């Protein structure tokens, strides 16, 4: 065991040497550099392009053949949001069922205009097509709105999906880096018997664990800065709050997930074991912490459980700063929860960690 009474010599601290060793080891792994720096950028670009500001969606409508079919088709085709075609009802039902149509409209030959809509209530685009087509056809039939309407589409920076997504990707990178960058590295050193060499030295266990966390922090900040810079350059994502507040959240989040990574790897002896543990820890946060969509989509009954996940307060705080311009003084509950996760997990890892 290490001897805690040994003090570092002047001019050199073993913690600095341990951090430098971890940095050199990381730089010798090209795949690690890819997952840390390149993959978050590729994910941001892919999702940003997929959810970019697109033109008005075109609804595919089948008008059932009949005496009124051509007039209904003309009304719908006059609106740029529709692409209508006249077919038999059976053919229209088949197109709706197979996803080749969003709506089927039937216009029986009555004295008064009457429309029948066949749509899939489980498909958002089908429901939207039904409501939009009904509005267009009712206006064509002579309906008058009692109040005037002024449409004001909102697409400026801050209100788009990409603005919501970037803080989520930052948090996801911190989570992945903390668990895989710390937990996986420790188990790998345990398998290669490198930890047995450390135990033979007069080095406190806390020095080694702190060096792993600090070396991870060295790569975390450039990674986050790179994501923010690319988001600003390619998608115009802006930070409405303080960049210092974002930096502090990044540092605190890095410590939090590094502590969790240490705890997960404190006793695991195989890559399979630590991989299973890390996936079990990360999967609930991937799904329930709001990386890609708001946690408000989940039922209220499980909201308290989602708030307890360490990634949830981090993303909430980041979005509050970047999208709402809030200061850290308004985020005390989130900061306290992150700090608690960091302190408790590091303390438990320090207590349960084994070298072999």
Tab-separated table of C-alpha atoms in Angstrom:
chain	number	residue	atom	x	y	z
A	1	UNK	CA	0.000	0.000	0.000
A	2	UNK	CA	1.062	3.584	-0.533
A	3	UNK	CA	2.520	5.592	2.337
A	4	UNK	CA	0.521	8.822	2.905
A	5	UNK	CA	3.267	10.205	5.122
A	6	UNK	CA	5.634	10.635	2.181
A	7	UNK	CA	5.733	14.221	0.961
A	8	UNK	CA	6.680	15.297	-2.582
A	9	UNK	CA	10.131	16.769	-3.091
A	10	UNK	CA	10.572	20.430	-3.831
A	11	UNK	CA	10.171	21.482	-7.436
A	12	UNK	CA	8.266	18.366	-8.397
A	13	UNK	CA	4.870	17.066	-7.439
A	14	UNK	CA	3.842	13.489	-8.233
A	15	UNK	CA	0.336	14.660	-9.112
A	16	UNK	CA	1.764	16.728	-11.994
A	17	UNK	CA	3.691	13.703	-13.257
A	18	UNK	CA	0.592	11.516	-13.102
A	19	UNK	CA	-1.466	14.063	-15.012
A	20	UNK	CA	1.230	14.368	-17.685
A	21	UNK	CA	1.363	10.579	-18.036
A	22	UNK	CA	-2.404	10.383	-18.506
A	23	UNK	CA	-2.290	13.143	-21.148
A	24	UNK	CA	0.420	11.362	-23.129
A	25	UNK	CA	-1.485	8.092	-22.932
A	26	UNK	CA	-4.633	9.762	-24.256
A	27	UNK	CA	-2.842	11.417	-27.174
A	28	UNK	CA	-1.492	8.029	-28.266
A	29	UNK	CA	-5.033	6.723	-28.841
A	30	UNK	CA	-6.445	8.084	-32.141
A	31	UNK	CA	-9.825	6.415	-31.557
A	32	UNK	CA	-10.204	8.263	-28.265
A	33	UNK	CA	-9.494	11.580	-29.974
A	34	UNK	CA	-12.165	10.759	-32.566
A	35	UNK	CA	-14.859	10.023	-29.984
A	36	UNK	CA	-13.943	13.030	-27.851
A	37	UNK	CA	-13.534	15.714	-30.512
A	38	UNK	CA	-14.859	14.549	-33.871
A	39	UNK	CA	-17.968	12.548	-33.001
A	40	UNK	CA	-19.804	15.370	-31.117
A	41	UNK	CA	-19.233	17.680	-34.093
A	42	UNK	CA	-20.518	15.103	-36.573
A	43	UNK	CA	-23.598	14.531	-34.418
A	44	UNK	CA	-24.268	18.245	-34.115
A	45	UNK	CA	-23.940	18.805	-37.867
A	46	UNK	CA	-26.139	15.801	-38.719
A	47	UNK	CA	-28.936	16.776	-36.335
A	48	UNK	CA	-28.602	20.454	-37.159
A	49	UNK	CA	-29.048	19.733	-40.858
A	50	UNK	CA	-31.881	17.266	-40.214
A	51	UNK	CA	-33.797	19.818	-38.129
A	52	UNK	CA	-32.778	22.935	-40.013
A	53	UNK	CA	-35.300	25.609	-40.993
A	54	UNK	CA	-37.172	23.924	-43.812
A	55	UNK	CA	-39.829	25.233	-46.180
A	56	UNK	CA	-43.486	24.606	-45.451
A	57	UNK	CA	-44.234	20.886	-45.375
A	58	UNK	CA	-46.223	19.579	-48.332
A	59	UNK	CA	-49.141	17.337	-47.411
A	60	UNK	CA	-50.009	14.482	-49.744
A	61	UNK	CA	-53.794	14.319	-50.161
A	62	UNK	CA	-55.916	11.821	-52.061
A	63	UNK	CA	-59.342	13.094	-53.165
A	64	UNK	CA	-61.827	10.278	-53.660
A	65	UNK	CA	-63.227	10.175	-57.187
A	66	UNK	CA	-66.704	11.691	-57.510
A	67	UNK	CA	-68.658	14.641	-58.885
A	68	UNK	CA	-66.931	17.123	-56.559
A	69	UNK	CA	-63.458	15.615	-56.733
A	70	UNK	CA	-61.950	17.950	-59.330
A	71	UNK	CA	-63.190	21.105	-57.613
A	72	UNK	CA	-61.793	19.913	-54.266
A	73	UNK	CA	-58.492	19.097	-55.941
A	74	UNK	CA	-58.297	22.569	-57.476
A	75	UNK	CA	-58.912	24.237	-54.111
A	76	UNK	CA	-56.193	22.198	-52.420
A	77	UNK	CA	-53.671	22.519	-55.251
A	78	UNK	CA	-54.093	26.291	-55.111
A	79	UNK	CA	-52.464	26.147	-51.686
A	80	UNK	CA	-48.683	25.474	-51.748
A	81	UNK	CA	-48.998	23.229	-48.697
A	82	UNK	CA	-50.900	20.507	-50.583
A	83	UNK	CA	-50.238	18.073	-53.382
A	84	UNK	CA	-53.607	16.550	-54.244
A	85	UNK	CA	-54.553	13.757	-56.618
A	86	UNK	CA	-57.881	12.122	-57.512
A	87	UNK	CA	-58.151	8.357	-57.001
A	88	UNK	CA	-60.640	5.747	-55.977
A	89	UNK	CA	-61.452	5.401	-52.294
A	90	UNK	CA	-59.856	1.970	-51.987
A	91	UNK	CA	-56.680	3.233	-53.590
A	92	UNK	CA	-56.711	6.235	-51.271
A	93	UNK	CA	-57.103	4.025	-48.191
A	94	UNK	CA	-54.181	1.903	-49.339
A	95	UNK	CA	-52.006	4.980	-49.860
A	96	UNK	CA	-52.908	6.244	-46.378
A	97	UNK	CA	-52.216	2.861	-44.795
A	98	UNK	CA	-48.818	2.516	-46.463
A	99	UNK	CA	-47.717	6.068	-45.663
A	100	UNK	CA	-47.852	7.333	-49.273
A	101	UNK	CA	-50.635	9.772	-48.386
A	102	UNK	CA	-51.294	11.889	-45.320
A	103	UNK	CA	-55.025	12.405	-45.838
A	104	UNK	CA	-57.952	11.095	-47.862
A	105	UNK	CA	-60.808	13.499	-48.609
A	106	UNK	CA	-64.245	12.425	-49.816
A	107	UNK	CA	-66.828	14.976	-51.028
A	108	UNK	CA	-70.295	13.365	-51.272
A	109	UNK	CA	-72.698	14.940	-53.799
A	110	UNK	CA	-74.999	16.695	-51.301
A	111	UNK	CA	-76.897	19.956	-51.618
A	112	UNK	CA	-74.534	21.561	-49.111
A	113	UNK	CA	-70.773	21.114	-49.253
A	114	UNK	CA	-69.762	18.216	-47.015
A	115	UNK	CA	-66.406	16.580	-46.554
A	116	UNK	CA	-65.286	13.316	-45.047
A	117	UNK	CA	-61.691	12.991	-43.846
A	118	UNK	CA	-59.838	9.725	-43.527
A	119	UNK	CA	-56.612	10.181	-41.535
A	120	UNK	CA	-54.352	8.365	-39.100
A	121	UNK	CA	-54.703	9.895	-35.598
A	122	UNK	CA	-51.374	8.360	-34.527
A	123	UNK	CA	-49.400	10.297	-37.177
A	124	UNK	CA	-48.760	13.942	-36.436
A	125	UNK	CA	-48.522	14.888	-40.108
A	126	UNK	CA	-51.831	13.150	-40.843
A	127	UNK	CA	-53.671	15.038	-38.097
A	128	UNK	CA	-52.083	18.301	-39.206
A	129	UNK	CA	-53.036	17.622	-42.832
A	130	UNK	CA	-56.645	16.997	-41.784
A	131	UNK	CA	-56.908	20.246	-39.820
A	132	UNK	CA	-55.173	22.327	-42.481
A	133	UNK	CA	-57.234	20.872	-45.341
A	134	UNK	CA	-60.454	21.450	-43.431
A	135	UNK	CA	-59.521	25.078	-42.871
A	136	UNK	CA	-58.756	25.601	-46.579
A	137	UNK	CA	-61.941	23.891	-47.779
A	138	UNK	CA	-64.148	25.681	-45.271
A	139	UNK	CA	-62.791	29.029	-46.398
A	140	UNK	CA	-63.415	28.075	-50.018
A	141	UNK	CA	-67.010	27.209	-49.078
A	142	UNK	CA	-67.575	30.711	-47.756
A	143	UNK	CA	-66.607	30.602	-44.115
A	144	UNK	CA	-65.483	33.933	-42.659
A	145	UNK	CA	-63.267	34.265	-39.620
A	146	UNK	CA	-64.559	36.589	-36.892
A	147	UNK	CA	-61.098	37.831	-35.973
A	148	UNK	CA	-58.174	38.869	-38.110
A	149	UNK	CA	-54.998	36.818	-37.846
A	150	UNK	CA	-51.377	37.868	-38.203
A	151	UNK	CA	-48.886	35.004	-38.583
A	152	UNK	CA	-45.448	35.723	-37.128
A	153	UNK	CA	-43.142	32.734	-37.641
A	154	UNK	CA	-40.321	32.539	-35.106
A	155	UNK	CA	-37.014	31.331	-36.538
A	156	UNK	CA	-34.380	33.630	-35.062
A	157	UNK	CA	-31.427	32.186	-33.102
A	158	UNK	CA	-32.475	31.031	-29.652
A	159	UNK	CA	-35.804	29.519	-30.590
A	160	UNK	CA	-34.749	26.738	-32.956
A	161	UNK	CA	-34.156	23.067	-32.306
A	162	UNK	CA	-30.400	23.437	-32.884
A	163	UNK	CA	-30.266	26.015	-30.070
A	164	UNK	CA	-31.940	23.478	-27.777
A	165	UNK	CA	-29.703	20.670	-29.027
A	166	UNK	CA	-26.237	22.188	-28.501
A	167	UNK	CA	-26.403	22.289	-24.664
A	168	UNK	CA	-27.629	18.701	-24.792
A	169	UNK	CA	-24.638	17.665	-26.876
A	170	UNK	CA	-22.294	19.460	-24.489
A	171	UNK	CA	-23.765	17.552	-21.563
A	172	UNK	CA	-23.667	14.278	-23.482
A	173	UNK	CA	-19.980	14.837	-24.233
A	174	UNK	CA	-19.233	15.499	-20.573
A	175	UNK	CA	-21.100	12.368	-19.549
A	176	UNK	CA	-19.407	10.151	-22.140
A	177	UNK	CA	-15.991	11.622	-21.476
A	178	UNK	CA	-16.328	11.238	-17.726
A	179	UNK	CA	-17.448	7.627	-17.832
A	180	UNK	CA	-15.587	6.245	-20.833
A	181	UNK	CA	-12.575	8.552	-20.572
A	182	UNK	CA	-12.100	7.800	-16.865
A	183	UNK	CA	-13.805	4.497	-16.103
A	184	UNK	CA	-12.635	2.634	-19.179
A	185	UNK	CA	-9.070	3.952	-18.819
A	186	UNK	CA	-8.774	2.780	-15.211
A	187	UNK	CA	-10.048	-0.724	-15.938
A	188	UNK	CA	-7.732	-0.936	-18.928
A	189	UNK	CA	-4.776	-0.054	-16.689
A	190	UNK	CA	-5.952	-2.630	-14.143
A	191	UNK	CA	-6.077	-5.314	-16.838
A	192	UNK	CA	-2.601	-4.410	-18.101
A	193	UNK	CA	-1.256	-4.606	-14.508
A	194	UNK	CA	-0.204	-0.967	-14.583
A	195	UNK	CA	-2.025	-0.214	-11.331
A	196	UNK	CA	0.079	-2.822	-9.541
A	197	UNK	CA	3.152	-0.741	-10.352
A	198	UNK	CA	1.546	2.334	-8.805
A	199	UNK	CA	0.702	0.500	-5.603
A	200	UNK	CA	4.378	-0.247	-5.105
A	201	UNK	CA	5.207	3.462	-5.002
A	202	UNK	CA	4.852	5.808	-2.001
A	203	UNK	CA	1.915	7.562	-3.652
A	204	UNK	CA	-1.403	8.321	-1.918
A	205	UNK	CA	-4.404	6.824	-3.666
A	206	UNK	CA	-6.014	10.272	-3.808
A	207	UNK	CA	-3.141	11.560	-5.995
A	208	UNK	CA	-3.748	8.913	-8.617
A	209	UNK	CA	-7.523	9.394	-8.723
A	210	UNK	CA	-7.164	13.182	-8.798
A	211	UNK	CA	-4.690	12.940	-11.673
A	212	UNK	CA	-7.191	10.930	-13.724
A	213	UNK	CA	-9.880	13.571	-13.166
A	214	UNK	CA	-7.579	16.525	-13.868
A	215	UNK	CA	-6.189	14.984	-17.047
A	216	UNK	CA	-9.747	14.470	-18.273
A	217	UNK	CA	-10.532	18.110	-17.501
A	218	UNK	CA	-7.633	19.230	-19.714
A	219	UNK	CA	-9.391	17.717	-22.733
A	220	UNK	CA	-12.933	18.606	-21.687
A	221	UNK	CA	-12.638	22.375	-21.984
A	222	UNK	CA	-11.174	22.404	-25.546
A	223	UNK	CA	-13.816	19.846	-26.558
A	224	UNK	CA	-16.639	22.071	-25.271
A	225	UNK	CA	-15.126	25.200	-26.807
A	226	UNK	CA	-14.857	23.434	-30.162
A	227	UNK	CA	-18.534	22.405	-30.079
A	228	UNK	CA	-19.650	25.932	-29.147
A	229	UNK	CA	-17.459	27.515	-31.829
A	230	UNK	CA	-18.718	25.205	-34.589
A	231	UNK	CA	-22.316	25.710	-33.466
A	232	UNK	CA	-21.834	29.467	-33.709
A	233	UNK	CA	-20.073	29.373	-37.088
A	234	UNK	CA	-22.269	26.844	-38.902
A	235	UNK	CA	-25.672	27.368	-37.272
A	236	UNK	CA	-25.545	30.812	-35.659
A	237	UNK	CA	-26.085	29.437	-32.145
A	238	UNK	CA	-25.573	32.204	-29.605
A	239	UNK	CA	-25.155	32.236	-25.842
A	240	UNK	CA	-27.613	34.635	-24.205
A	241	UNK	CA	-25.893	34.340	-20.843
A	242	UNK	CA	-22.360	34.515	-19.530
A	243	UNK	CA	-19.630	32.435	-21.122
A	244	UNK	CA	-17.959	32.269	-17.720
A	245	UNK	CA	-21.117	30.673	-16.319
A	246	UNK	CA	-21.093	28.120	-19.148
A	247	UNK	CA	-17.411	27.394	-18.465
A	248	UNK	CA	-18.064	26.862	-14.763
A	249	UNK	CA	-20.911	24.490	-15.580
A	250	UNK	CA	-18.643	22.568	-17.948
A	251	UNK	CA	-15.962	22.221	-15.258
A	252	UNK	CA	-18.491	21.178	-12.614
A	253	UNK	CA	-20.124	18.708	-14.996
A	254	UNK	CA	-16.739	17.265	-15.887
A	255	UNK	CA	-15.894	16.687	-12.220
A	256	UNK	CA	-19.321	15.160	-11.634
A	257	UNK	CA	-19.108	12.561	-14.379
A	258	UNK	CA	-15.432	11.881	-13.751
A	259	UNK	CA	-16.387	11.024	-10.169
A	260	UNK	CA	-19.119	8.697	-11.441
A	261	UNK	CA	-16.625	7.127	-13.848
A	262	UNK	CA	-14.190	6.521	-10.980
A	263	UNK	CA	-16.912	4.935	-8.890
A	264	UNK	CA	-18.037	2.647	-11.719
A	265	UNK	CA	-14.455	1.511	-12.351
A	266	UNK	CA	-13.375	1.297	-8.709
A	267	UNK	CA	-13.739	-2.507	-8.575
A	268	UNK	CA	-14.427	-3.689	-12.131
A	269	UNK	CA	-11.787	-6.123	-13.383
A	270	UNK	CA	-12.820	-6.702	-16.995
A	271	UNK	CA	-13.755	-4.546	-19.957
A	272	UNK	CA	-17.077	-6.393	-20.216
A	273	UNK	CA	-17.931	-5.597	-16.603
A	274	UNK	CA	-17.128	-1.898	-16.789
A	275	UNK	CA	-18.815	-1.548	-20.181
A	276	UNK	CA	-22.011	-3.069	-18.815
A	277	UNK	CA	-21.927	-0.841	-15.746
A	278	UNK	CA	-21.312	2.301	-17.774
A	279	UNK	CA	-24.087	1.502	-20.230
A	280	UNK	CA	-26.445	0.835	-17.325
A	281	UNK	CA	-25.540	4.219	-15.833
A	282	UNK	CA	-25.698	6.201	-19.082
A	283	UNK	CA	-28.791	4.701	-20.699
A	284	UNK	CA	-31.314	6.315	-18.307
A	285	UNK	CA	-29.632	9.682	-18.854
A	286	UNK	CA	-29.544	9.279	-22.636
A	287	UNK	CA	-33.285	8.713	-22.591
A	288	UNK	CA	-34.579	10.699	-19.643
A	289	UNK	CA	-32.291	13.699	-19.074
A	290	UNK	CA	-33.389	15.724	-22.097
A	291	UNK	CA	-30.441	15.520	-24.486
A	292	UNK	CA	-32.539	15.503	-27.654
A	293	UNK	CA	-35.983	16.500	-26.363
A	294	UNK	CA	-37.486	18.093	-23.274
A	295	UNK	CA	-38.035	15.995	-20.164
A	296	UNK	CA	-41.532	17.459	-20.005
A	297	UNK	CA	-42.568	14.862	-22.575
A	298	UNK	CA	-42.446	12.234	-19.830
A	299	UNK	CA	-45.378	11.645	-17.433
A	300	UNK	CA	-45.443	13.746	-14.277
A	301	UNK	CA	-45.226	10.607	-12.146
A	302	UNK	CA	-41.595	9.979	-13.160
A	303	UNK	CA	-40.438	13.611	-13.251
A	304	UNK	CA	-38.976	13.445	-9.691
A	305	UNK	CA	-36.853	10.452	-10.700
A	306	UNK	CA	-35.587	12.226	-13.831
A	307	UNK	CA	-34.515	15.257	-11.806
A	308	UNK	CA	-32.270	13.046	-9.677
A	309	UNK	CA	-30.228	11.923	-12.688
A	310	UNK	CA	-26.941	13.902	-12.688
A	311	UNK	CA	-27.224	14.902	-16.347
A	312	UNK	CA	-30.692	16.447	-15.884
A	313	UNK	CA	-29.658	19.395	-13.652
A	314	UNK	CA	-26.583	19.990	-15.815
A	315	UNK	CA	-28.624	20.316	-19.015
A	316	UNK	CA	-31.273	22.379	-17.246
A	317	UNK	CA	-28.631	24.800	-15.984
A	318	UNK	CA	-26.858	25.016	-19.354
A	319	UNK	CA	-30.079	25.763	-21.222
A	320	UNK	CA	-31.108	28.304	-18.602
A	321	UNK	CA	-27.829	30.152	-19.145
A	322	UNK	CA	-27.519	29.801	-22.933
A	323	UNK	CA	-31.187	30.173	-23.937
A	324	UNK	CA	-32.602	32.352	-21.157
A	325	UNK	CA	-29.553	34.335	-20.069
A	326	UNK	CA	-29.882	33.354	-16.411
A	327	UNK	CA	-27.011	33.750	-13.965
A	328	UNK	CA	-25.537	31.115	-11.695
A	329	UNK	CA	-27.211	32.711	-8.677
A	330	UNK	CA	-30.540	31.539	-10.063
A	331	UNK	CA	-29.308	27.973	-10.483
A	332	UNK	CA	-28.341	27.097	-6.921
A	333	UNK	CA	-30.441	23.881	-6.751
A	334	UNK	CA	-28.887	22.509	-9.959
A	335	UNK	CA	-25.371	23.470	-8.874
A	336	UNK	CA	-25.868	21.931	-5.441
A	337	UNK	CA	-27.063	18.655	-6.940
A	338	UNK	CA	-24.104	18.459	-9.323
A	339	UNK	CA	-21.664	19.239	-6.519
A	340	UNK	CA	-23.270	16.572	-4.341
A	341	UNK	CA	-22.912	13.959	-7.081
A	342	UNK	CA	-19.257	14.927	-7.591
A	343	UNK	CA	-18.303	14.855	-3.901
A	344	UNK	CA	-20.203	11.702	-2.975
A	345	UNK	CA	-19.046	9.633	-5.953
A	346	UNK	CA	-15.405	10.684	-5.557
A	347	UNK	CA	-15.496	9.902	-1.835
A	348	UNK	CA	-17.011	6.469	-2.468
A	349	UNK	CA	-14.516	5.770	-5.264
A	350	UNK	CA	-11.643	6.761	-2.978
A	351	UNK	CA	-12.953	4.392	-0.318
A	352	UNK	CA	-13.752	1.375	-2.537
A	353	UNK	CA	-11.002	1.684	-5.149
A	354	UNK	CA	-8.691	-1.282	-5.482
A	355	UNK	CA	-5.496	-1.523	-7.457
A	356	UNK	CA	-5.896	-5.124	-8.624
